[in-house]
Every structure is written in structure tokens, then in C-alpha cells.
Amino acid sequence: MMDPVDPGVPRVRWMARPDAVLRGEEVGAGPTYLLLHAGGERRKVWAPVSEVLVGAGFRCVAFDQRGHGDSDGRPRALSPCAEDVAAMLRAEPPGCVVVGASLGGLAAVAALADPATRARVAGLVLVDVVPCLDPSRVRRFLAAGGLTGAYTLLVEDILGQVPQLRRITAELDLPVLLVHGDTGSSVTAEDIDQLLSLAPRTTVRSVRGAGHLIAREQPAALARNIIAVTTAWHAPQ
């Protein structure tokens, strides 16, 4: 007789894509959060966030996005990243909450253009990112943080898709949570107003002492905000 699996121990996941193999892990048991990291990060950044979520009775799944961490492939455009997210969601039970930081959030929005993908999702959490990006301000923000160079092609592709990302967001019939930092955040008051105009079912939370990379800087506070707002999203409608 096999010993029961301890849900608190991470389990290895991998996913074959047409041009890449994505590697990740899952931990916990219960309603699921799909955690999508920011550009230049890797899935391990979610570990302290997952610890809080798992302790509250949830299951977390996190992959290294293509070209990051243990996953191969090249992140040159948003579309393949979005297709990866759609494939991740197809591998999960319906009713998943998607949590996307920066690149992860934009890839999630792009993936939700597909009605079949949207139908599998209970809600969307955007972590210090909005779909209504201002290209000039984004370029300045990334340059100031030394985040250009390796991702120039991806950044320019994303900025060229802002009208599409806005349209998708306006058509979402899902609850949205925006969690942004209070210092050094990439999100402005104008961004928040635009998001609320596009997606009126949006809740906005600020995390004290966090900038753009909230999962790294204030993981417990991020997790608590996610739990407070999104637990009800998992409930049967």
C-alpha cells in the first residue's frame, strides 16, 4: 500500500509545448491558484506566497515561464506566453484563480481573449500591472530599473498590443483584483482609473512597503490580500 501524498510537499510539474518544455511545481490541496511570475523572475519567487495560501487551504501551481528559470524556449513575443498560460489552465480543474505579476499578468489577460479559456477561470489577480500601459512611461520605468536589453523584443511586442489588451479587459466578465505597491510601483492613479473604467468589477488593494515586485518584497501581505478578496471567487455560483 502506497503512503499518502503530503499536500504540503511540492510536486514536480512539467508541460510540453510545441517549441518549449515548461517546468514547474504544485503544492497544497483545495481550490487552485495559478501563479505567473514577472519577467526576469522565476517560479521560486512565489514560494513564500504559496506558503500562506496553502496554509489557508488552497493549492498553488507555478511554472517558470518560457525562457526563465528551468523552462526553455524564448520569450520574444506575448502571444506564445499567453498560449502557455492557456495550456496551463487547460491542465487544471475549472474555477482556477489566475495571479499574474507584470509579464505574468499581461500574458494572463492575453490568454483570456479565448472564451474557452475564460470559462475555466474564476477570477484574475493583477500584481502591479495594468493592461492600459503607457508605452513611454513603461520604457522609462524599465530603463531606470535596468530591465531592458534581454527583453527588448518582448517589451516592444507587448506595447504594440496595448489596444488589444484593453479590449480584452473590457470584455472580461470576471472579477479582477489589482494589488499594487505604494512606493516604486509601476502603477499610477491614472492607470487605476483606466482599469476601473475598463473592468468595473475590479477591487484595488495597495501593499505598504512594496514596489513593483510585490511577491519578492512583501509576499505575506500579497497573499493576505489575495485571500481576503478572492476566497469568495472559488465558491460555487
Short mmCIF file of C-alpha atoms in Angstrom, two decimals:
data_model
loop_
_atom_site.label_atom_id
_atom_site.label_comp_id
_atom_site.label_asym_id
_atom_site.label_seq_id
_atom_site.Cartn_x
_atom_site.Cartn_y
_atom_site.Cartn_z
CA MET A 1 0.00 0.00 0.00
CA MET A 2 1.41 3.37 -1.05
CA ASP A 3 1.94 6.09 1.53
CA PRO A 4 -0.45 9.04 1.11
CA VAL A 5 0.97 12.12 -0.61
CA ASP A 6 1.64 15.02 1.74
CA PRO A 7 -0.07 18.03 0.06
CA GLY A 8 2.36 20.37 1.79
CA VAL A 9 5.32 18.92 -0.13
CA PRO A 10 5.85 20.48 -3.59
CA ARG A 11 5.27 18.12 -6.53
CA VAL A 12 7.16 18.49 -9.81
CA ARG A 13 5.20 19.54 -12.89
CA TRP A 14 6.26 19.83 -16.50
CA MET A 15 4.44 20.72 -19.69
CA ALA A 16 5.49 20.06 -23.27
CA ARG A 17 4.75 22.93 -25.64
CA PRO A 18 5.34 22.91 -29.41
CA ASP A 19 8.62 24.83 -29.03
CA ALA A 20 9.49 24.53 -25.34
CA VAL A 21 9.23 22.48 -22.18
CA LEU A 22 7.88 24.37 -19.18
CA ARG A 23 8.88 23.20 -15.72
CA GLY A 24 7.07 23.97 -12.51
CA GLU A 25 5.58 22.62 -9.34
CA GLU A 26 2.38 22.43 -7.34
CA VAL A 27 1.78 22.42 -3.61
CA GLY A 28 -1.22 22.20 -1.31
CA ALA A 29 -4.74 20.91 -1.76
CA GLY A 30 -8.01 22.69 -2.40
CA PRO A 31 -9.15 25.44 -4.79
CA THR A 32 -6.34 26.39 -7.14
CA TYR A 33 -4.26 29.49 -7.80
CA LEU A 34 -2.14 29.58 -10.95
CA LEU A 35 0.81 31.87 -10.15
CA LEU A 36 2.57 33.60 -13.06
CA HIS A 37 5.80 35.41 -12.27
CA ALA A 38 7.17 38.68 -13.65
CA GLY A 39 9.69 38.96 -16.46
CA GLY A 40 13.21 38.24 -15.24
CA GLU A 41 11.87 36.25 -12.26
CA ARG A 42 11.20 32.53 -11.81
CA ARG A 43 8.60 30.41 -10.05
CA LYS A 44 10.56 30.26 -6.78
CA VAL A 45 9.58 33.88 -6.11
CA TRP A 46 6.09 32.56 -5.29
CA ALA A 47 7.25 30.14 -2.55
CA PRO A 48 6.52 32.44 0.44
CA VAL A 49 3.19 33.48 -1.13
CA SER A 50 2.27 29.83 -1.67
CA GLU A 51 3.13 29.01 1.93
CA VAL A 52 0.45 31.42 3.16
CA LEU A 53 -2.11 30.31 0.56
CA VAL A 54 -1.53 26.61 1.26
CA GLY A 55 -1.84 27.28 4.99
CA ALA A 56 -5.26 28.80 4.29
CA GLY A 57 -6.43 25.65 2.48
CA PHE A 58 -5.56 26.36 -1.14
CA ARG A 59 -3.48 24.69 -3.87
CA CYS A 60 -0.85 26.62 -5.83
CA VAL A 61 0.63 25.86 -9.25
CA ALA A 62 3.61 27.81 -10.58
CA PHE A 63 5.69 27.33 -13.71
CA ASP A 64 8.84 29.06 -14.88
CA GLN A 65 7.66 30.99 -17.91
CA ARG A 66 9.36 30.27 -21.21
CA GLY A 67 12.95 31.45 -21.27
CA HIS A 68 13.02 31.77 -17.47
CA GLY A 69 14.40 29.50 -14.75
CA ASP A 70 14.22 25.82 -15.67
CA SER A 71 11.94 26.31 -18.69
CA ASP A 72 13.36 26.59 -22.18
CA GLY A 73 12.01 28.50 -25.16
CA ARG A 74 12.46 32.19 -25.94
CA PRO A 75 10.18 34.98 -24.67
CA ARG A 76 10.24 37.20 -27.74
CA ALA A 77 6.50 37.95 -28.00
CA LEU A 78 3.44 37.97 -25.77
CA SER A 79 1.39 35.53 -27.85
CA PRO A 80 3.45 32.38 -27.06
CA CYS A 81 3.45 33.33 -23.36
CA ALA A 82 -0.34 33.69 -23.50
CA GLU A 83 -0.69 30.35 -25.27
CA ASP A 84 1.41 28.79 -22.50
CA VAL A 85 -0.98 30.23 -19.90
CA ALA A 86 -3.98 28.83 -21.76
CA ALA A 87 -2.31 25.40 -21.81
CA MET A 88 -1.64 25.63 -18.06
CA LEU A 89 -5.30 26.42 -17.44
CA ARG A 90 -6.45 23.50 -19.59
CA ALA A 91 -4.40 21.23 -17.32
CA GLU A 92 -6.17 22.50 -14.17
CA PRO A 93 -9.70 21.97 -12.84
CA PRO A 94 -12.20 24.67 -13.80
CA GLY A 95 -12.55 27.52 -11.33
CA CYS A 96 -8.87 28.42 -11.08
CA VAL A 97 -7.87 31.93 -9.98
CA VAL A 98 -5.03 33.32 -12.08
CA VAL A 99 -2.46 35.53 -10.35
CA GLY A 100 -0.11 37.35 -12.71
CA ALA A 101 2.72 39.71 -11.84
CA SER A 102 3.87 42.12 -14.55
CA LEU A 103 4.58 39.92 -17.60
CA GLY A 104 2.55 37.14 -16.00
CA GLY A 105 -0.46 39.41 -15.65
CA LEU A 106 -0.29 40.60 -19.25
CA ALA A 107 0.11 37.02 -20.51
CA ALA A 108 -2.95 36.07 -18.46
CA VAL A 109 -5.02 38.92 -19.94
CA ALA A 110 -3.99 37.91 -23.46
CA ALA A 111 -4.87 34.26 -22.74
CA LEU A 112 -8.34 35.27 -21.56
CA ALA A 113 -9.21 36.55 -25.03
CA ASP A 114 -10.29 32.96 -25.73
CA PRO A 115 -13.82 32.26 -24.40
CA ALA A 116 -12.97 28.61 -23.64
CA THR A 117 -10.02 29.75 -21.52
CA ARG A 118 -12.12 32.38 -19.73
CA ALA A 119 -14.69 29.72 -18.88
CA ARG A 120 -12.08 27.85 -16.84
CA VAL A 121 -11.19 30.87 -14.68
CA ALA A 122 -12.92 32.18 -11.56
CA GLY A 123 -11.09 35.50 -11.50
CA LEU A 124 -7.90 37.40 -12.28
CA VAL A 125 -5.38 38.96 -9.89
CA LEU A 126 -3.04 41.55 -11.43
CA VAL A 127 0.08 42.22 -9.37
CA ASP A 128 1.43 45.70 -10.07
CA VAL A 129 0.46 45.67 -13.72
CA VAL A 130 -2.42 47.01 -15.79
CA PRO A 131 -3.38 46.33 -19.41
CA CYS A 132 -3.71 50.06 -20.18
CA LEU A 133 0.03 50.64 -20.43
CA ASP A 134 1.58 53.98 -21.39
CA PRO A 135 4.45 52.98 -23.73
CA SER A 136 6.71 55.97 -22.98
CA ARG A 137 6.33 55.58 -19.23
CA VAL A 138 6.89 51.81 -19.41
CA ARG A 139 10.11 52.28 -21.34
CA ARG A 140 11.36 54.85 -18.81
CA PHE A 141 10.42 52.62 -15.86
CA LEU A 142 12.20 49.58 -17.30
CA ALA A 143 15.27 51.58 -18.31
CA ALA A 144 15.54 53.08 -14.82
CA GLY A 145 15.49 49.60 -13.33
CA GLY A 146 17.97 48.17 -15.83
CA LEU A 147 15.29 45.79 -17.13
CA THR A 148 15.70 46.39 -20.86
CA GLY A 149 18.19 44.63 -23.12
CA ALA A 150 17.41 40.93 -22.95
CA TYR A 151 13.66 41.55 -23.16
CA THR A 152 13.56 44.41 -25.68
CA LEU A 153 11.73 42.40 -28.35
CA LEU A 154 9.17 41.15 -25.84
CA VAL A 155 8.60 44.61 -24.36
CA GLU A 156 8.07 46.21 -27.76
CA ASP A 157 5.71 43.43 -28.82
CA ILE A 158 3.66 43.90 -25.64
CA LEU A 159 3.50 47.68 -26.09
CA GLY A 160 2.25 47.16 -29.63
CA GLN A 161 -0.62 45.07 -28.26
CA VAL A 162 -1.93 47.58 -25.71
CA PRO A 163 -5.14 48.29 -27.70
CA GLN A 164 -5.84 44.54 -27.84
CA LEU A 165 -5.15 44.11 -24.12
CA ARG A 166 -7.52 46.97 -23.34
CA ARG A 167 -10.24 45.42 -25.49
CA ILE A 168 -9.86 42.01 -23.83
CA THR A 169 -10.05 43.58 -20.38
CA ALA A 170 -13.21 45.50 -21.28
CA GLU A 171 -14.84 42.23 -22.39
CA LEU A 172 -13.91 40.22 -19.28
CA ASP A 173 -16.93 39.04 -17.32
CA LEU A 174 -14.74 38.13 -14.37
CA PRO A 175 -13.86 39.70 -11.04
CA VAL A 176 -10.44 41.36 -11.02
CA LEU A 177 -8.14 42.24 -8.14
CA LEU A 178 -5.33 44.74 -8.69
CA VAL A 179 -2.65 44.66 -5.99
CA HIS A 180 -0.08 47.43 -6.37
CA GLY A 181 2.86 48.70 -4.37
CA ASP A 182 2.82 52.03 -2.59
CA THR A 183 6.45 53.01 -3.29
CA GLY A 184 8.26 52.43 -6.56
CA SER A 185 5.18 50.91 -8.16
CA SER A 186 4.74 51.00 -11.91
CA VAL A 187 1.00 51.68 -11.44
CA THR A 188 -0.29 55.26 -11.24
CA ALA A 189 -3.62 56.69 -10.09
CA GLU A 190 -4.46 57.31 -13.75
CA ASP A 191 -3.76 53.64 -14.54
CA ILE A 192 -6.14 52.59 -11.77
CA ASP A 193 -8.87 54.89 -13.06
CA GLN A 194 -8.49 53.48 -16.56
CA LEU A 195 -8.63 49.91 -15.28
CA LEU A 196 -11.77 50.62 -13.26
CA SER A 197 -13.33 52.12 -16.38
CA LEU A 198 -12.47 49.05 -18.44
CA ALA A 199 -13.34 46.48 -15.76
CA PRO A 200 -15.80 47.86 -13.19
CA ARG A 201 -15.70 44.59 -11.21
CA THR A 202 -12.15 45.42 -10.13
CA THR A 203 -11.07 45.66 -6.49
CA VAL A 204 -7.90 47.66 -5.79
CA ARG A 205 -5.54 46.98 -2.89
CA SER A 206 -2.22 48.67 -2.03
CA VAL A 207 0.63 46.93 -0.20
CA ARG A 208 2.68 49.12 2.11
CA GLY A 209 6.43 48.96 1.68
CA ALA A 210 6.28 47.30 -1.74
CA GLY A 211 7.31 48.47 -5.18
CA HIS A 212 6.86 46.62 -8.46
CA LEU A 213 7.96 43.13 -7.34
CA ILE A 214 5.47 42.62 -4.52
CA ALA A 215 5.85 38.83 -4.43
CA ARG A 216 9.52 39.31 -3.60
CA GLU A 217 9.22 42.36 -1.34
CA GLN A 218 6.03 41.74 0.67
CA PRO A 219 4.88 38.16 -0.04
CA ALA A 220 2.82 37.63 3.11
CA ALA A 221 0.93 40.88 2.62
CA LEU A 222 0.30 39.99 -1.02
CA ALA A 223 -1.04 36.57 -0.02
CA ARG A 224 -3.31 38.04 2.65
CA ASN A 225 -4.82 40.48 0.15
CA ILE A 226 -5.38 37.67 -2.34
CA ILE A 227 -7.13 35.54 0.28
CA ALA A 228 -9.26 38.42 1.58
CA VAL A 229 -10.65 39.32 -1.84
CA THR A 230 -10.64 36.10 -3.87
CA THR A 231 -11.74 33.36 -1.46
CA ALA A 232 -15.35 34.06 -2.41
CA TRP A 233 -14.50 33.65 -6.09
CA HIS A 234 -13.88 29.94 -5.56
CA ALA A 235 -17.36 29.35 -4.14
CA PRO A 236 -19.89 27.67 -6.47
CA GLN A 237 -22.10 30.23 -8.15
#
